Tab-separated table of C-alpha atoms and ligand atoms in Angstrom:
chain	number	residue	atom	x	y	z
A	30	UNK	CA	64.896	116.645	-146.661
A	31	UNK	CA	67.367	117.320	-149.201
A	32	UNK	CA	71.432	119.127	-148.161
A	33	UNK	CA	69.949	122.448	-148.973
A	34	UNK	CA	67.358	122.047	-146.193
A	35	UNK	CA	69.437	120.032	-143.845
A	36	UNK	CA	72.146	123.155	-144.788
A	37	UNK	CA	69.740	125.536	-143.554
A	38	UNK	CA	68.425	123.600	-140.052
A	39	UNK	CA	72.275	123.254	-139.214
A	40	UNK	CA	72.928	126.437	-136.979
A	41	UNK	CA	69.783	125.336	-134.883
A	42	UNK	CA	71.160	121.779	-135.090
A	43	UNK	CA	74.434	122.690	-133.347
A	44	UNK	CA	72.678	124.432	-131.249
A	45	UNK	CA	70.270	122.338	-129.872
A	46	UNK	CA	67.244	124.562	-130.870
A	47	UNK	CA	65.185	122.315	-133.236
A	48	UNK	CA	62.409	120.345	-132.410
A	49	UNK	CA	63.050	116.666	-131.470
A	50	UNK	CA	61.520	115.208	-134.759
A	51	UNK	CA	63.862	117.673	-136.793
A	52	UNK	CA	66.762	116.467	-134.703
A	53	UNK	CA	66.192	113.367	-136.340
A	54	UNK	CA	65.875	113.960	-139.504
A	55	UNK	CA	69.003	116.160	-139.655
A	56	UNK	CA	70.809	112.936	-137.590
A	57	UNK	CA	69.339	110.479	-140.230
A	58	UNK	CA	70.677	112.677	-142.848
A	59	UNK	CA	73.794	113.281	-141.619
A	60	UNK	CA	74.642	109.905	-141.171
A	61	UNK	CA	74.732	109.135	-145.228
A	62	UNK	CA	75.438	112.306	-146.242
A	63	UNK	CA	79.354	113.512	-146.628
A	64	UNK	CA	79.060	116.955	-147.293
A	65	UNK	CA	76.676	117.750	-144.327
A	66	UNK	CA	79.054	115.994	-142.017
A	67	UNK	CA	81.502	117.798	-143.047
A	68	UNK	CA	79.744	121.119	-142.865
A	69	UNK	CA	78.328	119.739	-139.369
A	70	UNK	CA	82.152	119.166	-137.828
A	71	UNK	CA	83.095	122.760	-139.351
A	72	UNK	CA	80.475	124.493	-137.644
A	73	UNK	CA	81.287	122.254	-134.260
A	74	UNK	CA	84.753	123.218	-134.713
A	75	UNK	CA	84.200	126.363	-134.745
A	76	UNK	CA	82.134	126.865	-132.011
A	77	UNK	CA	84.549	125.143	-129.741
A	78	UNK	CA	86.841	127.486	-130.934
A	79	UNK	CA	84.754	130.441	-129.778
A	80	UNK	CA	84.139	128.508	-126.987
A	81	UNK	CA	87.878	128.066	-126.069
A	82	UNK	CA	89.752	130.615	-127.143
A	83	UNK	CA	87.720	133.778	-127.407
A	84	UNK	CA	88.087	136.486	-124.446
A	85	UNK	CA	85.357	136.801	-121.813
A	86	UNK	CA	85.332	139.587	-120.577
A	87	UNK	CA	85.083	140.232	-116.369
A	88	UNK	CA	84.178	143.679	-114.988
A	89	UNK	CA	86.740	145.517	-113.102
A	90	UNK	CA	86.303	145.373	-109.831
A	91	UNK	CA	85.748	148.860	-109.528
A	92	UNK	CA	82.771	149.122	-111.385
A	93	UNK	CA	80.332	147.025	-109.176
A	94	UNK	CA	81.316	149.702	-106.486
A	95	UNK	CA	80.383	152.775	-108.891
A	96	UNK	CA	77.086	151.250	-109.811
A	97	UNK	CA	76.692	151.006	-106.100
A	98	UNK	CA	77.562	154.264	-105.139
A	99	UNK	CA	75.122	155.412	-108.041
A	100	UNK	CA	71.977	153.728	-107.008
A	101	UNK	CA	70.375	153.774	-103.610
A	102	UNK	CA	72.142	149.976	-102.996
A	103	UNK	CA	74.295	148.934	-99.727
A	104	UNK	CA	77.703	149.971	-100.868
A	105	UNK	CA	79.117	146.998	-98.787
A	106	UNK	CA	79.437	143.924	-100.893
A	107	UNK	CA	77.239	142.076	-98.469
A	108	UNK	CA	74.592	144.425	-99.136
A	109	UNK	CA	72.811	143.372	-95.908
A	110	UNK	CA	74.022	146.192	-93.399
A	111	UNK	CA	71.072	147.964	-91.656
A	112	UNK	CA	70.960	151.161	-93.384
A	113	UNK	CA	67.571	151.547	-95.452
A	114	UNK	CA	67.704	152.491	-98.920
A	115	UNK	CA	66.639	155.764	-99.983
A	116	UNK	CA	63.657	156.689	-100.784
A	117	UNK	CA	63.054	157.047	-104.765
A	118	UNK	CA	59.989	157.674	-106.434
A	119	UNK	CA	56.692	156.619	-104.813
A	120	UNK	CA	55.792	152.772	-106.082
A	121	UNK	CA	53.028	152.708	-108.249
A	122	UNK	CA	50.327	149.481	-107.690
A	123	UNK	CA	49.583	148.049	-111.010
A	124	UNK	CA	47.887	145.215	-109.875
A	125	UNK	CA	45.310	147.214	-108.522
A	126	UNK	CA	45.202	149.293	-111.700
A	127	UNK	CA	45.122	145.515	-113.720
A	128	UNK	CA	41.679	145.090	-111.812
A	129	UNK	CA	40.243	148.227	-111.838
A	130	UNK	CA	40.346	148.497	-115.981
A	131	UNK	CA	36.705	146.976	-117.545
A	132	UNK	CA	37.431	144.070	-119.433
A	133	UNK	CA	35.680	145.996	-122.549
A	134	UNK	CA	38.409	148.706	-121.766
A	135	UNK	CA	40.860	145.814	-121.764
A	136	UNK	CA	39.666	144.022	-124.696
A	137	UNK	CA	39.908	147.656	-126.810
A	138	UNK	CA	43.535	148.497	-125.522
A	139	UNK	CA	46.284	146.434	-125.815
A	140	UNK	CA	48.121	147.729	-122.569
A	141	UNK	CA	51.063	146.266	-121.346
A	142	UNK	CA	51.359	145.985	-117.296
A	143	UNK	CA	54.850	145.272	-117.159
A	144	UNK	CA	57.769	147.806	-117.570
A	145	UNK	CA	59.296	146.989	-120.971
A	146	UNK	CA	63.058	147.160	-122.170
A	147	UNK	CA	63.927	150.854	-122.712
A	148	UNK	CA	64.105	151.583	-126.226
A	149	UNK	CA	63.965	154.788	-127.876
A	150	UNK	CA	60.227	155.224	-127.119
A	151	UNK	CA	61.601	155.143	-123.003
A	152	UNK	CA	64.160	157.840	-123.895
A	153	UNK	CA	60.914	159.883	-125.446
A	154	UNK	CA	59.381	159.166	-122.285
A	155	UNK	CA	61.946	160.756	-120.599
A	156	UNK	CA	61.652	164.038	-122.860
A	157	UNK	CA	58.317	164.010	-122.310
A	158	UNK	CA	58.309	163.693	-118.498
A	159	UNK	CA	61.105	166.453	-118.574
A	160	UNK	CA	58.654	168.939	-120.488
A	161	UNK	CA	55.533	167.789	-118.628
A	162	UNK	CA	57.696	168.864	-115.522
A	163	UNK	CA	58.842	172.050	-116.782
A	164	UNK	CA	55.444	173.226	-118.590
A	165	UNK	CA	54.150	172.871	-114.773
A	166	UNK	CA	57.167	174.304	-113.002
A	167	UNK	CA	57.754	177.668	-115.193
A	168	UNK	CA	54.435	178.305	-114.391
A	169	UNK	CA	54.119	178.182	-118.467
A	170	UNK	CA	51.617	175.666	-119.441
A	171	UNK	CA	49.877	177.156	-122.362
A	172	UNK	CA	50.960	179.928	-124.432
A	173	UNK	CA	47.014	180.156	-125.463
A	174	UNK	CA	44.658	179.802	-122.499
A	175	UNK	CA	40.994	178.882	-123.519
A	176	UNK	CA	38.498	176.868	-123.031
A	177	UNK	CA	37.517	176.932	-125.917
A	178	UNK	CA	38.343	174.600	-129.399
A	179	UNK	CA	37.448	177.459	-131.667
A	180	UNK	CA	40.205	179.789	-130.188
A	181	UNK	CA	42.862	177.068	-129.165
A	182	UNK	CA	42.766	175.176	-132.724
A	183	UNK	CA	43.236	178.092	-134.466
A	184	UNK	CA	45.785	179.500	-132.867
A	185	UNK	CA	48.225	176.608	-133.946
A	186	UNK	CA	47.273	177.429	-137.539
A	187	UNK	CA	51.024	178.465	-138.979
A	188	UNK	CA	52.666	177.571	-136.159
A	189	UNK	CA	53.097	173.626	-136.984
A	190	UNK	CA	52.866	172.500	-140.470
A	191	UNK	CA	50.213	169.722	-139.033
A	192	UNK	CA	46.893	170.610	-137.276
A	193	UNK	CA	46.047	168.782	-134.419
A	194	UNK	CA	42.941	167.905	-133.458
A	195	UNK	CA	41.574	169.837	-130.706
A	196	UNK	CA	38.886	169.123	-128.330
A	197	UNK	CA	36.571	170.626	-125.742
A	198	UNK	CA	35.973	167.661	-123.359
A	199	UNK	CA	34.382	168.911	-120.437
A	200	UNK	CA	31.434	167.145	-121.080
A	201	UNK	CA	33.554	163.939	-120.390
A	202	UNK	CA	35.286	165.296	-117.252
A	203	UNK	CA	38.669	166.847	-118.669
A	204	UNK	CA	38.358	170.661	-119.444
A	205	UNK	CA	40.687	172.678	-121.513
A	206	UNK	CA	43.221	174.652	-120.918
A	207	UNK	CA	44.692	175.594	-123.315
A	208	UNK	CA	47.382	174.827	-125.459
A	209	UNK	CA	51.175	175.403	-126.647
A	210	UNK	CA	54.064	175.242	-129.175
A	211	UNK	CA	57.017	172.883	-127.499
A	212	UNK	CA	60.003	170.559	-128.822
A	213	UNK	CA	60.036	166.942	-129.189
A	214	UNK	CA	61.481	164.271	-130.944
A	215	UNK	CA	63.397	166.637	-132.743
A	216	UNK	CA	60.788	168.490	-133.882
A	217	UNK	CA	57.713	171.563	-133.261
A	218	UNK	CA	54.786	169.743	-131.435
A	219	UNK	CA	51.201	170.900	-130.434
A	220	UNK	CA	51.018	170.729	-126.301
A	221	UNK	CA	47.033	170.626	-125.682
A	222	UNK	CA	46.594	170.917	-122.177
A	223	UNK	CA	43.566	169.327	-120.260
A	224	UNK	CA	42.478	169.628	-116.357
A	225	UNK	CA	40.778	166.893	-114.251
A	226	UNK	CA	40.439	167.644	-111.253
A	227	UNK	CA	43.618	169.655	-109.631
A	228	UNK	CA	45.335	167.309	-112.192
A	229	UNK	CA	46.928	168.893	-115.259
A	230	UNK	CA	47.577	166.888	-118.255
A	231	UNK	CA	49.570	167.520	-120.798
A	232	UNK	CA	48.517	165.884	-124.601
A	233	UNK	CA	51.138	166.304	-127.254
A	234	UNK	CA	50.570	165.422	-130.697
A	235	UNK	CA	53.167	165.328	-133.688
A	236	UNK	CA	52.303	164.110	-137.254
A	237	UNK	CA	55.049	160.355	-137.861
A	238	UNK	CA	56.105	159.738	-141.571
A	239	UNK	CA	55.323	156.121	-140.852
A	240	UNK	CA	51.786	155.894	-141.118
A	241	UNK	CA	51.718	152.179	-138.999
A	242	UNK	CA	48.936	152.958	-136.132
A	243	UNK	CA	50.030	151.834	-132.634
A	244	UNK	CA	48.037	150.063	-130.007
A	245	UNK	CA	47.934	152.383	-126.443
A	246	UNK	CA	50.905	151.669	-124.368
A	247	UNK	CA	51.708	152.409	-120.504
A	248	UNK	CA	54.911	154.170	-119.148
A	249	UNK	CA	55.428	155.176	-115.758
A	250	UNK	CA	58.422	157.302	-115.451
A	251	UNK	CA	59.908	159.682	-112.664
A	252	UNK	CA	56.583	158.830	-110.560
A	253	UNK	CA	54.627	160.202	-114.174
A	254	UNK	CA	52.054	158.473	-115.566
A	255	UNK	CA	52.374	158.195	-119.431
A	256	UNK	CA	50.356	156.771	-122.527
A	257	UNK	CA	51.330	156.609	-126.038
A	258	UNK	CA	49.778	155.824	-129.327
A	259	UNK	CA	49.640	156.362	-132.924
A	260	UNK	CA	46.888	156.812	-135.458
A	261	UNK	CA	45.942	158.125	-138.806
A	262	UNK	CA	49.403	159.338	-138.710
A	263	UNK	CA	49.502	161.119	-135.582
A	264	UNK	CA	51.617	160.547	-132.537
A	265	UNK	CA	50.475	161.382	-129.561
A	266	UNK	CA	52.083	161.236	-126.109
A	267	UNK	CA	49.586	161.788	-123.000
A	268	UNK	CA	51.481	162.363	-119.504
A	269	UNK	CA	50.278	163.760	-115.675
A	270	UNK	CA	50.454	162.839	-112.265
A	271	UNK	CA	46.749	161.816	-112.464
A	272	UNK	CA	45.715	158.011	-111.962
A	273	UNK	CA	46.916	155.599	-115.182
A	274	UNK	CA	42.666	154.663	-115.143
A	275	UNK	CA	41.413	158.148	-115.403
A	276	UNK	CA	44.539	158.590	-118.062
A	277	UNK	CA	43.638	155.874	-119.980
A	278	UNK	CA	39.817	156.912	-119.763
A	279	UNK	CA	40.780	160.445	-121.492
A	280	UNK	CA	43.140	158.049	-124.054
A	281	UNK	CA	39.821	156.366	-124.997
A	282	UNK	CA	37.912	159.834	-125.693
A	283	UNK	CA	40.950	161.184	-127.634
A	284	UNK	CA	40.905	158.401	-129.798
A	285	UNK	CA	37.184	158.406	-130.196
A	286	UNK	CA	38.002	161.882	-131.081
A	287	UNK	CA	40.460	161.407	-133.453
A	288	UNK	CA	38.503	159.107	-135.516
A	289	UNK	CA	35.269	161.113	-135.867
A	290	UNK	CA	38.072	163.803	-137.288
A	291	UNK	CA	38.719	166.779	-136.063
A	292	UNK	CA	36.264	169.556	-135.236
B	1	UNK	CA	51.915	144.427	-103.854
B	2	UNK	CA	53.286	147.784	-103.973
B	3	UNK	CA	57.092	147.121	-103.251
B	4	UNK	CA	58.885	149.640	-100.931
B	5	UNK	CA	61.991	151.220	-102.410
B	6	UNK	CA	64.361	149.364	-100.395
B	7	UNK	CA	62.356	145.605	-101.401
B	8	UNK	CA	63.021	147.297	-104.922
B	9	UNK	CA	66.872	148.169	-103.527
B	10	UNK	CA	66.827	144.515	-102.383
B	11	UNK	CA	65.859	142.469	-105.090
B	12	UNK	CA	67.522	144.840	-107.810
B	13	UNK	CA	70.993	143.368	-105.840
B	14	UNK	CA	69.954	140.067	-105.484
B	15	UNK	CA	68.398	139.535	-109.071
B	16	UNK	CA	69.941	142.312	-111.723
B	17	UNK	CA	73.539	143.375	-109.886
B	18	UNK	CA	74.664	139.517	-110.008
B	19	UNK	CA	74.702	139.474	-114.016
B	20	UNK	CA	77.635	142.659	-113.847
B	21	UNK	CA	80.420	140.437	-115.603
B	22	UNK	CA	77.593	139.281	-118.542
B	23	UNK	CA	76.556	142.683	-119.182
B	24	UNK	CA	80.189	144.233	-118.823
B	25	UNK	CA	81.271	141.202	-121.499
B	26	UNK	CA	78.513	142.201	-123.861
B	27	UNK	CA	79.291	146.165	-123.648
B	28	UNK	CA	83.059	145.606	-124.158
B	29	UNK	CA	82.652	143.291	-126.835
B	30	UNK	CA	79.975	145.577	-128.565
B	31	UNK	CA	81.783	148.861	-128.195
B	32	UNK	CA	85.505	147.191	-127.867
B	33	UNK	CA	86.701	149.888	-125.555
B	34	UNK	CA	87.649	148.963	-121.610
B	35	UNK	CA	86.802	152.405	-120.853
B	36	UNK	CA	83.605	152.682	-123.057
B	37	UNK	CA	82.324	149.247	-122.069
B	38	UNK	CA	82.688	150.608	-118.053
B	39	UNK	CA	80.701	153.575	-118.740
B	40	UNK	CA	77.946	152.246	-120.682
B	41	UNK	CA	77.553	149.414	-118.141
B	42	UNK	CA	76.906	151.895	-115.712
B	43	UNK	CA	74.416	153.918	-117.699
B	44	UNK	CA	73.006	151.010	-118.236
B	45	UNK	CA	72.636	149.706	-114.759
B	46	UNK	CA	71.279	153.228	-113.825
B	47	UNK	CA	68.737	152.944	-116.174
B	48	UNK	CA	67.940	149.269	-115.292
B	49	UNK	CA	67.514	150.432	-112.070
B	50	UNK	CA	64.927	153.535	-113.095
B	51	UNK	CA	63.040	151.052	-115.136
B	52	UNK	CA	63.166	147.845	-112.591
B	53	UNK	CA	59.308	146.689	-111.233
B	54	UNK	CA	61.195	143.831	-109.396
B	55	UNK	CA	58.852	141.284	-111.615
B	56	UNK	CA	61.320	140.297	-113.797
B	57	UNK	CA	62.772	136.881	-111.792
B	58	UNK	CA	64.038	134.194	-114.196
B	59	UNK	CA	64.156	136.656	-117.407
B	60	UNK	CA	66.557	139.294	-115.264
B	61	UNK	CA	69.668	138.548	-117.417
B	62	UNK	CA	68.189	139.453	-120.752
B	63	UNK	CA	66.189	141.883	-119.682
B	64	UNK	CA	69.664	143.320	-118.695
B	65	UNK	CA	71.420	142.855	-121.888
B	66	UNK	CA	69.051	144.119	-123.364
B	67	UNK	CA	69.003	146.944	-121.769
B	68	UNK	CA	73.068	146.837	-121.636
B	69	UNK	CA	72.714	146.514	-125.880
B	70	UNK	CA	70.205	149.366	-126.289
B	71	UNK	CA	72.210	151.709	-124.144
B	72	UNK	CA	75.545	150.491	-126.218
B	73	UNK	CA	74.232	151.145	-129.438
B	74	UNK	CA	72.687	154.550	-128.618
B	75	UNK	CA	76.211	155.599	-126.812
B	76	UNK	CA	78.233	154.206	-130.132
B	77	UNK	CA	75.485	156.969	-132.508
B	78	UNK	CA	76.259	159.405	-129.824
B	79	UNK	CA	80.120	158.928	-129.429
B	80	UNK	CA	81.133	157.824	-132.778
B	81	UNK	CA	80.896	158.599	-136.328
B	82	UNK	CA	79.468	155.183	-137.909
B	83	UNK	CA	78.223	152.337	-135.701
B	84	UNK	CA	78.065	150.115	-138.573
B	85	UNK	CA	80.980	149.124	-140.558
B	86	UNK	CA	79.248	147.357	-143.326
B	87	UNK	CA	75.248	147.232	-143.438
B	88	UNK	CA	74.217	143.878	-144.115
B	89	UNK	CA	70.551	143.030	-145.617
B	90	UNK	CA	70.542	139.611	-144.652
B	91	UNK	CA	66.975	139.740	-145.821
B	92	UNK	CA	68.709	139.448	-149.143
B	93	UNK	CA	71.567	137.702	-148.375
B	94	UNK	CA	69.678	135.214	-145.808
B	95	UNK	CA	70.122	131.217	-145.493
B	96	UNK	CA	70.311	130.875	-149.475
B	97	UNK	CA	73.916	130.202	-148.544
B	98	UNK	CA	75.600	128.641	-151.632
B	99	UNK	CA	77.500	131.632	-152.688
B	100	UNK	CA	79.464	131.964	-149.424
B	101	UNK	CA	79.287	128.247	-148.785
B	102	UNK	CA	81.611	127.667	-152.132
B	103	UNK	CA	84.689	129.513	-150.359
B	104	UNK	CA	84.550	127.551	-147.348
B	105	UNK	CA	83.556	124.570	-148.967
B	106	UNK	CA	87.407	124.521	-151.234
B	107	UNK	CA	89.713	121.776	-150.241
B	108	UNK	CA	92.353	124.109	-149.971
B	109	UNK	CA	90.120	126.428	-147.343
B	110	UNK	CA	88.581	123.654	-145.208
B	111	UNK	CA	87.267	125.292	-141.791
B	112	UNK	CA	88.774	122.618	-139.602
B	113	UNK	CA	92.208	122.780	-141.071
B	114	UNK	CA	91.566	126.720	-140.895
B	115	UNK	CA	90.978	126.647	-137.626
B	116	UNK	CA	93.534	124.567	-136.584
B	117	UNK	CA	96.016	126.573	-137.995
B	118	UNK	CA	94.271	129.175	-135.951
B	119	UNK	CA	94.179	127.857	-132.762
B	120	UNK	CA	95.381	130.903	-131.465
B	121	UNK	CA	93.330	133.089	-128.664
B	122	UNK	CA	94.512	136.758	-130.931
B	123	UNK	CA	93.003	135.714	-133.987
B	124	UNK	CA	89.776	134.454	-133.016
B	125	UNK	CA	89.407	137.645	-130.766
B	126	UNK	CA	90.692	139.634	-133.771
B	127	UNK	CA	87.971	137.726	-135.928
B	128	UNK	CA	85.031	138.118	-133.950
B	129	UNK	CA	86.238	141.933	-132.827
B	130	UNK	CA	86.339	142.176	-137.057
B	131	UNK	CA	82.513	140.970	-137.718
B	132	UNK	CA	79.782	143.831	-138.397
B	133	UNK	CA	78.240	144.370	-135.316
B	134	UNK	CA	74.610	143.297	-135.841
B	135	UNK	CA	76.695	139.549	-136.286
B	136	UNK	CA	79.322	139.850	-133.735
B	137	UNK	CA	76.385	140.635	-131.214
B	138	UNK	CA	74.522	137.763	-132.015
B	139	UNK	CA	77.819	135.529	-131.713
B	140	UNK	CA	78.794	136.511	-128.670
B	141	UNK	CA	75.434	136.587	-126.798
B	142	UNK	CA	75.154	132.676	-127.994
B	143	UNK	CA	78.922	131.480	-127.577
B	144	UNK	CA	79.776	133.352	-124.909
B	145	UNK	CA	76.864	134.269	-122.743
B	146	UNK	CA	74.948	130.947	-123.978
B	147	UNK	CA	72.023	132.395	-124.732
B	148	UNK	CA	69.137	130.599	-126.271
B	149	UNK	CA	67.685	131.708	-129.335
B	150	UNK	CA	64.698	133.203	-127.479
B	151	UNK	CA	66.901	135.162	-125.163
B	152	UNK	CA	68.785	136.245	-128.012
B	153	UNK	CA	65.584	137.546	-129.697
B	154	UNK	CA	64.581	139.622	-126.581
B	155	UNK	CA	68.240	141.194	-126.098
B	156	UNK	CA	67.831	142.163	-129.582
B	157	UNK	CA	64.940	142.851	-130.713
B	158	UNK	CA	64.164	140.713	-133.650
B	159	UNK	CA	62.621	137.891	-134.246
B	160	UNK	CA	63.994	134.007	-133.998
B	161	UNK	CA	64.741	133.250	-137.387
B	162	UNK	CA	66.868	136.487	-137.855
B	163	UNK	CA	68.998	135.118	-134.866
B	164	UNK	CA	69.225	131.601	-136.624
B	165	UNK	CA	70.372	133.208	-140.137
B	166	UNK	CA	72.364	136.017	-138.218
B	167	UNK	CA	74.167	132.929	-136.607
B	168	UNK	CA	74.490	131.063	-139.824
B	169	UNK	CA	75.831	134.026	-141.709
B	170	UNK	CA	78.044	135.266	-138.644
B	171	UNK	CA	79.614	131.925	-138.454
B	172	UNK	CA	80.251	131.446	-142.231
B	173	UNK	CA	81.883	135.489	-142.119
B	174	UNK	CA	83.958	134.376	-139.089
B	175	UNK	CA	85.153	131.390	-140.954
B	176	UNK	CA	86.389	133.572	-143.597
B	177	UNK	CA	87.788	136.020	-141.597
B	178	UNK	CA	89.865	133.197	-140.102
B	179	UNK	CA	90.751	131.709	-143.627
B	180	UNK	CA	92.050	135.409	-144.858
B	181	UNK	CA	93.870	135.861	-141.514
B	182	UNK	CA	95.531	132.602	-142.036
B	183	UNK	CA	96.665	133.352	-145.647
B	184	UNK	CA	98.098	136.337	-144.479
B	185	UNK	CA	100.288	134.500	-142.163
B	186	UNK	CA	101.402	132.041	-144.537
C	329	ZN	ZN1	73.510	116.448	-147.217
């Protein structure tokens, strides 16, 4: 390897993230080479610096007792008094739902079991929860009720400057409601609305300027089950209280849907 | 399997609550505010909590940070005008690092004689408190919360080799940070 590629292996070098037989060569190197040493000892140098002088900084003592306060957590620092915790939202087995799923179903979806980092696709989740929750509580969940794709499609025509596709699926177990105007993202979406069972569903669909299709994931939030994808440049956000196997069976029609276009 | 709240109560304390001085470091260092840094940390810890499955074991401490950088960066777009001081395409600017390699590499400017002359706690704070944020972040999750590269690619969401040349080129901007704050006190 020549200085420019010995150069470039140096940050991993100091710290101790390359492979043993790089290791070596950047040690052979460095032992005939003046200019990487010296490079090496500045980069050393300053690290120790860091290392030494910069400020870590240690919560105030305070805020471990605010967290605690905040959560449903002992607020005695021993944390093993008797008092139970409160009761949050009901747990949610997805082991059993890990099982359940057909390993064609798996193979298709690319669904992640565990609860990911929240990014900004959480926050969504949040919204969406929120206007599953209120669509259901203001006793508002379509503005046009029908069972019927001829009247519901139609009726979003001027409304949104995107038409959604929109779906009779009784056939496959999920009826429709109906459907709505509502606000997410910062934007107008379509709100299709679907029954199975005594379980409502809402399906919300928004058209993304970047076209990149994305593989079905799985959110549970506030004791909600949620799904999300994107394809042929739609967005679409699936939520209910119903079972995440029955959700992700309506997520596989949709998208069977979607691709035959819509009707 | 399906954990009762308080198991969830439980190991939340015993496996997330014991990383509080990590993710307060990160949060102050990110937002450089006492009072910000407190209330993000909490925000963040509330939101931990919300999103906690109790599987996390081992990878607890960056799933925290990351959580405790996500939560920073969307409370810095909220609460401030620009979160970015200078946007960096290091895509661009990367490890072809001869052009900022000739300033540190002048006899007058060499980084160990720099930072001897700086061996001073203010000015390396002052330094590192100075670099973009997309660098200082990466800096400061390695140096000071020793972080491996992988952890460092979680917390932040990109992939290992941007944390290698984020470290290279955060280390070569500190170094002239140090070298300008030096002049001026000459
Ligand atoms: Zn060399």
């Amino acid at each position: 390897m020549d200085c420019k590629e010995i150069l470039a292996l140096l940050p991993a070098y100091v710290d101790q993230e390359l492979g043993v037989s790089e290791s070596i060569e950047v040690d052979n190197h460095v032992l005939g080479c003046l200019s990487c040493q010296n490079e090496l000892a500045s980069q050393n140098a300053l690290r120790g610096a860091l290392k030494k002088h910069a400020t870590y900084f240690k919560a105030p003592n305070h805020l471990e007792n605010h967290i605690r306060a905040a959560l449903p957590l002992d607020n005695a620092h021993s944390g093993r008094s008797g008092k139970p915790a409160l009761k949050w939202l009901g747990p949610f087995n997805w082991f059993s739902f890990g099982t359940a799923i057909t390993s064609v179903v798996a193979l298709t979806l690319s669904v992640s079991f565990y609860l990911a980092i929240p990014s900004p696709n959480d926050l969504l989740a949040e919204d969406v929860v929120s206007n599953h929750v209120r669509s259901l509580m203001v006793n508002h969940i379509a503005d046009v009720t029908s069972s019927d794709h001829h009247t519901v499609k139609p009726w979003f025509n001027g409304k949104l400057d995107f038409s959604p596709t929109v779906s009779d699926l009784t056939a496959q177990g999920f009826p429709l409601v109906g459907g709505r105007l509502d606000y997410l993202d910062h934007r107008s979406v379509a709100a299709l609305v679907y029954r199975h069972r005594q379980h409502l569903i809402n399906v919300y669909i928004w058209p993304v300027a970047n076209k990149q299709n994305i593989a079905v994931k799985t959110l549970s939030s506030q004791g909600y089950q949620l799904l999300h994808w994107a394809e042929g440049g739609m967005v679409y956000w699936v939520v209910s209280d119903l079972n995440p196997r029955e959700l992700l069976f309506l997520a596989l029609i949709l998208q069977a849907q979607g691709s035959q276009g819509s009707s | 399997m399906a954990a009762t709240e308080a198991m969830k109560a439980r190991r939340f304390e015993e496996i997330v609550l014991p990383h509080l001085n990590m993710a307060y470091n990160l949060a102050r260092w990110l937002s450089r505010s006492d009072q910000d840094a407190q209330d993000i940390v909490q925000e963040a810890y509330l939101r931990a909590y919300k999103f906690f499955d109790g599987c996390h074991g081992e990878d607890a401490r960056a799933w925290l940070l990351a959580i405790v950088r996500n939560t920073t960066y969307t409370w810095l777009q909220q609460n401030r005008e620009h979160v970015k001081n200078t946007p960096f395409d290091e895509e661009v600017h990367g490890l072809d690092s001869e052009g900022s390699a000739t300033l540190i590499n002048q006899a007058d400017n060499n980084p160990e004689a720099i930072l001897a002359r700086n061996d001073d706690k203010r000015q390396i704070n002052q330094s590192l408190e100075q670099l973009p944020l997309e660098f200082r972040e990466i800096l400061v999750l390695r140096e000071l919360e020793n972080l491996s590269y992988k952890e460092i690619a979680i917390v932040a969401g990109i992939p290992i080799g941007t944390v290698m040349s984020r470290l290279a080129r955060g280390r070569k901007m500190l170094l002239e940070y140090l070298a300008r704050i030096n002049e001026g006190v000459k």
